[in-house]
C-alpha cells in the first residue's frame, strides 16, 4: 500500500492503479466526495440526454394532440380514425393506433403506441403491453398537457439529476460491500494488511473509471455515435 505522502498525492484521482489503491488509506469523506462528483457527472450526462434526445419529441407529440381528450376508466377518448404518427425522432416515437394494427412503424429505438384499451411499448427487445389504469383519469389533450409539460419539464430534469446521484451512491455502496471480501482475500495472500473498511473504500474507488466511461458512452449515444 502507498505511504502517507502517496495517499495525499494520488487519492483524488481513481483513474490509475496507484490512484485507486490510495483510496484504501484515504479518509472516507474523500472517497464519498469523489463518488459524489462522479455521480454528478452521470446525472449531468443523463439530464443532457433527456433534454436533447427525448424531451423535444415529447413536446412535439403533445402539440399534435387534439384540444380535447383523456384516458378515462381505462379507455382512450379518441375519435375513430386511421393510425396517426404524433412525433418521431431517432430515439423516441409516439403513435396513436386504436386497434394496434401495426400500420405505422418508425426507426425510433422506442416506439410508444397508444391504443383504445392499452399502450404498447416497442423496442429492439420486442414489445410490451400495459393496460390503462381503470381508476385514473389521464390527460390526453394539447390544451391541458402543454402548460403542464412546460411547468414540469425543469423539475423532471432536476429530479432525474438527484435520482442519479442518490441511486449511484447507494449502488456503489452495495457493490463495494460485495467486492471487499475478495479484495481482503487477495490482500491476505499478498501479505498486505488491509481492514474491512479499507477494502470497502478500495472497492468503491475501483468503480469510478467505469462510471466515467459510461458518461462518455451516454454523450456519444446522444450524438448518434
CSV table of C-alpha atoms in Angstrom, one decimal:
chain,number,residue,atom,x,y,z
A,1,UNK,CA,0.0,0.0,0.0
A,2,UNK,CA,1.2,3.6,-0.6
A,3,UNK,CA,2.5,5.6,2.3
A,4,UNK,CA,1.0,8.8,3.6
A,5,UNK,CA,2.6,11.1,1.0
A,6,UNK,CA,1.4,8.9,-1.9
A,7,UNK,CA,-2.1,8.9,-0.4
A,8,UNK,CA,-2.2,12.7,-0.4
A,9,UNK,CA,-0.8,12.8,-4.0
A,10,UNK,CA,-3.0,10.1,-5.6
A,11,UNK,CA,-6.2,9.7,-3.5
A,12,UNK,CA,-8.0,12.4,-5.5
A,13,UNK,CA,-8.0,10.6,-8.9
A,14,UNK,CA,-9.2,7.0,-9.0
A,15,UNK,CA,-8.2,6.6,-12.7
A,16,UNK,CA,-4.9,4.7,-12.3
A,17,UNK,CA,-3.9,1.6,-10.3
A,18,UNK,CA,-1.9,3.6,-7.7
A,19,UNK,CA,-4.6,6.2,-7.6
A,20,UNK,CA,-7.3,3.7,-6.9
A,21,UNK,CA,-5.2,1.8,-4.3
A,22,UNK,CA,-4.5,5.1,-2.5
A,23,UNK,CA,-8.2,5.4,-1.5
A,24,UNK,CA,-7.8,2.4,0.8
A,25,UNK,CA,-5.9,4.6,3.3
A,26,UNK,CA,-7.6,7.9,2.5
A,27,UNK,CA,-10.3,9.3,4.7
A,28,UNK,CA,-13.8,8.0,4.0
A,29,UNK,CA,-15.1,11.5,3.3
A,30,UNK,CA,-12.6,11.9,0.5
A,31,UNK,CA,-13.9,8.8,-1.3
A,32,UNK,CA,-17.5,9.9,-0.7
A,33,UNK,CA,-16.7,13.4,-2.2
A,34,UNK,CA,-15.1,11.8,-5.3
A,35,UNK,CA,-18.0,9.4,-5.7
A,36,UNK,CA,-20.4,12.4,-5.4
A,37,UNK,CA,-18.5,14.2,-8.2
A,38,UNK,CA,-18.6,11.1,-10.5
A,39,UNK,CA,-22.3,10.6,-9.7
A,40,UNK,CA,-23.0,14.2,-10.6
A,41,UNK,CA,-21.2,13.7,-13.9
A,42,UNK,CA,-23.6,10.7,-14.6
A,43,UNK,CA,-26.5,12.9,-13.6
A,44,UNK,CA,-25.4,15.7,-16.0
A,45,UNK,CA,-25.0,13.2,-18.9
A,46,UNK,CA,-28.4,11.7,-18.3
A,47,UNK,CA,-30.1,15.1,-18.0
A,48,UNK,CA,-28.4,16.2,-21.2
A,49,UNK,CA,-29.6,13.1,-23.0
A,50,UNK,CA,-33.2,13.5,-21.8
A,51,UNK,CA,-33.3,17.2,-22.7
A,52,UNK,CA,-31.8,16.8,-26.2
A,53,UNK,CA,-32.9,13.3,-27.3
A,54,UNK,CA,-36.3,12.6,-25.6
A,55,UNK,CA,-38.0,15.8,-24.5
A,56,UNK,CA,-38.2,17.6,-27.9
A,57,UNK,CA,-40.1,14.5,-29.3
A,58,UNK,CA,-42.4,14.5,-26.2
A,59,UNK,CA,-43.1,18.2,-26.7
A,60,UNK,CA,-43.8,17.7,-30.4
A,61,UNK,CA,-46.2,14.8,-29.6
A,62,UNK,CA,-48.1,17.0,-27.1
A,63,UNK,CA,-48.5,19.7,-29.7
A,64,UNK,CA,-50.1,17.2,-32.1
A,65,UNK,CA,-52.8,16.1,-29.6
A,66,UNK,CA,-56.4,17.3,-30.1
A,67,UNK,CA,-57.7,20.1,-28.0
A,68,UNK,CA,-59.9,17.7,-26.0
A,69,UNK,CA,-59.3,14.1,-24.9
A,70,UNK,CA,-58.4,11.9,-21.9
A,71,UNK,CA,-58.0,8.4,-20.7
A,72,UNK,CA,-61.0,7.6,-18.5
A,73,UNK,CA,-61.9,4.3,-16.9
A,74,UNK,CA,-59.2,2.5,-18.8
A,75,UNK,CA,-60.3,3.8,-22.3
A,76,UNK,CA,-58.7,6.4,-24.5
A,77,UNK,CA,-61.2,9.0,-25.6
A,78,UNK,CA,-60.1,9.4,-29.2
A,79,UNK,CA,-62.2,9.7,-32.4
A,80,UNK,CA,-62.1,6.7,-34.7
A,81,UNK,CA,-59.6,7.5,-37.4
A,82,UNK,CA,-56.6,5.9,-39.2
A,83,UNK,CA,-53.4,5.4,-37.2
A,84,UNK,CA,-51.6,8.6,-36.7
A,85,UNK,CA,-47.9,9.5,-36.1
A,86,UNK,CA,-47.7,12.2,-33.5
A,87,UNK,CA,-44.0,12.7,-33.3
A,88,UNK,CA,-40.8,10.7,-34.2
A,89,UNK,CA,-37.1,11.1,-33.6
A,90,UNK,CA,-34.1,8.9,-33.6
A,91,UNK,CA,-34.7,7.7,-30.0
A,92,UNK,CA,-38.4,8.0,-29.4
A,93,UNK,CA,-41.7,8.0,-31.3
A,94,UNK,CA,-45.4,8.4,-30.4
A,95,UNK,CA,-48.2,6.9,-32.4
A,96,UNK,CA,-52.0,6.7,-31.9
A,97,UNK,CA,-53.3,3.3,-33.3
A,98,UNK,CA,-56.5,2.5,-31.6
A,99,UNK,CA,-56.5,-1.2,-32.7
A,100,UNK,CA,-52.8,-1.7,-32.8
A,101,UNK,CA,-52.9,-2.6,-36.5
A,102,UNK,CA,-49.1,-2.0,-36.9
A,103,UNK,CA,-49.6,0.1,-40.0
A,104,UNK,CA,-47.1,2.7,-38.7
A,105,UNK,CA,-43.5,1.7,-37.9
A,106,UNK,CA,-40.6,4.1,-37.3
A,107,UNK,CA,-36.9,3.7,-37.0
A,108,UNK,CA,-37.0,5.1,-33.4
A,109,UNK,CA,-35.4,3.0,-30.8
A,110,UNK,CA,-38.5,3.2,-28.5
A,111,UNK,CA,-42.0,3.5,-30.0
A,112,UNK,CA,-45.0,4.3,-27.8
A,113,UNK,CA,-48.2,3.3,-29.4
A,114,UNK,CA,-51.5,4.5,-27.8
A,115,UNK,CA,-54.4,2.1,-28.3
A,116,UNK,CA,-58.0,2.2,-27.2
A,117,UNK,CA,-57.5,0.0,-24.2
A,118,UNK,CA,-53.8,-0.2,-23.6
A,119,UNK,CA,-50.4,1.3,-24.5
A,120,UNK,CA,-47.8,-0.7,-26.4
A,121,UNK,CA,-44.0,-0.1,-25.9
A,122,UNK,CA,-42.0,-1.4,-28.9
A,123,UNK,CA,-38.2,-1.6,-28.9
A,124,UNK,CA,-35.3,-3.7,-30.2
A,125,UNK,CA,-36.2,-6.2,-27.4
A,126,UNK,CA,-39.8,-6.8,-28.6
A,127,UNK,CA,-42.9,-5.2,-27.3
A,128,UNK,CA,-44.8,-4.9,-24.0
A,129,UNK,CA,-48.5,-4.0,-23.5
A,130,UNK,CA,-49.8,-2.2,-20.4
A,131,UNK,CA,-53.5,-1.6,-19.7
A,132,UNK,CA,-54.5,1.9,-18.8
A,133,UNK,CA,-55.3,2.3,-15.1
A,134,UNK,CA,-59.1,1.7,-14.6
A,135,UNK,CA,-59.4,4.2,-11.8
A,136,UNK,CA,-57.3,7.1,-13.2
A,137,UNK,CA,-58.2,10.0,-15.4
A,138,UNK,CA,-55.1,10.8,-17.5
A,139,UNK,CA,-55.0,14.0,-19.6
A,140,UNK,CA,-54.5,13.3,-23.3
A,141,UNK,CA,-55.1,16.7,-25.0
A,142,UNK,CA,-53.0,19.6,-26.0
A,143,UNK,CA,-54.9,22.3,-24.1
A,144,UNK,CA,-54.0,20.9,-20.7
A,145,UNK,CA,-50.9,18.9,-21.3
A,146,UNK,CA,-48.8,21.7,-23.0
A,147,UNK,CA,-48.8,24.0,-20.0
A,148,UNK,CA,-48.4,21.1,-17.6
A,149,UNK,CA,-45.3,19.9,-19.6
A,150,UNK,CA,-43.9,23.4,-19.7
A,151,UNK,CA,-44.2,23.7,-15.9
A,152,UNK,CA,-42.9,20.2,-15.0
A,153,UNK,CA,-40.1,19.8,-17.6
A,154,UNK,CA,-37.4,21.6,-15.4
A,155,UNK,CA,-38.5,19.8,-12.2
A,156,UNK,CA,-38.4,16.4,-14.0
A,157,UNK,CA,-34.8,17.1,-15.1
A,158,UNK,CA,-33.8,18.1,-11.6
A,159,UNK,CA,-35.5,15.1,-10.1
A,160,UNK,CA,-33.6,12.9,-12.6
A,161,UNK,CA,-30.3,14.5,-11.7
A,162,UNK,CA,-30.9,13.9,-8.0
A,163,UNK,CA,-32.1,10.4,-8.5
A,164,UNK,CA,-28.9,9.6,-10.5
A,165,UNK,CA,-26.7,10.9,-7.6
A,166,UNK,CA,-28.6,9.1,-4.8
A,167,UNK,CA,-29.1,5.9,-6.9
A,168,UNK,CA,-25.4,5.6,-7.8
A,169,UNK,CA,-24.2,6.4,-4.3
A,170,UNK,CA,-26.4,3.6,-3.0
A,171,UNK,CA,-25.5,1.1,-5.7
A,172,UNK,CA,-21.7,1.8,-5.3
A,173,UNK,CA,-22.0,1.2,-1.5
A,174,UNK,CA,-23.7,-2.2,-2.1
A,175,UNK,CA,-21.4,-3.3,-4.9
A,176,UNK,CA,-18.3,-2.3,-2.8
A,177,UNK,CA,-19.6,-4.4,0.1
A,178,UNK,CA,-19.7,-7.4,-2.3
A,179,UNK,CA,-16.3,-6.6,-3.7
A,180,UNK,CA,-14.5,-6.1,-0.4
A,181,UNK,CA,-14.4,-9.8,0.5
A,182,UNK,CA,-12.3,-10.9,-2.5
A,183,UNK,CA,-10.1,-7.8,-2.0
A,184,UNK,CA,-9.3,-8.8,1.6
A,185,UNK,CA,-8.6,-12.3,0.4
A,186,UNK,CA,-6.1,-11.0,-2.2
A,187,UNK,CA,-4.5,-8.8,0.4
A,188,UNK,CA,-4.1,-11.8,2.7
A,189,UNK,CA,-2.3,-13.9,0.1
A,190,UNK,CA,-0.2,-10.9,-0.9
A,191,UNK,CA,0.8,-10.3,2.8
A,192,UNK,CA,-0.8,-6.9,2.8
A,193,UNK,CA,-2.6,-5.7,5.9
A,194,UNK,CA,-6.0,-4.3,4.9
A,195,UNK,CA,-9.1,-3.9,7.0
A,196,UNK,CA,-12.7,-4.4,6.0
A,197,UNK,CA,-13.2,-0.6,5.8
A,198,UNK,CA,-10.1,-0.2,3.7
A,199,UNK,CA,-11.2,-3.0,1.4
A,200,UNK,CA,-14.6,-1.3,1.1
A,201,UNK,CA,-13.0,2.0,0.2
A,202,UNK,CA,-10.7,0.4,-2.4
A,203,UNK,CA,-13.7,-1.4,-3.9
A,204,UNK,CA,-15.7,1.9,-4.0
A,205,UNK,CA,-12.8,3.7,-5.8
A,206,UNK,CA,-12.3,1.0,-8.4
A,207,UNK,CA,-15.8,1.6,-9.7
A,208,UNK,CA,-15.1,5.2,-10.8
A,209,UNK,CA,-13.2,4.6,-14.1
A,210,UNK,CA,-16.1,2.5,-15.4
A,211,UNK,CA,-18.5,5.3,-14.4
A,212,UNK,CA,-16.5,7.8,-16.4
A,213,UNK,CA,-16.6,5.6,-19.4
A,214,UNK,CA,-20.3,5.3,-19.1
A,215,UNK,CA,-20.7,9.1,-19.1
A,216,UNK,CA,-18.7,9.3,-22.4
A,217,UNK,CA,-20.9,6.5,-23.8
A,218,UNK,CA,-24.1,8.4,-22.9
A,219,UNK,CA,-22.8,11.5,-24.7
A,220,UNK,CA,-21.7,9.5,-27.7
A,221,UNK,CA,-25.1,7.7,-27.8
A,222,UNK,CA,-26.9,11.0,-27.6
A,223,UNK,CA,-24.9,12.3,-30.6
A,224,UNK,CA,-25.8,9.2,-32.5
A,225,UNK,CA,-22.3,7.7,-32.5
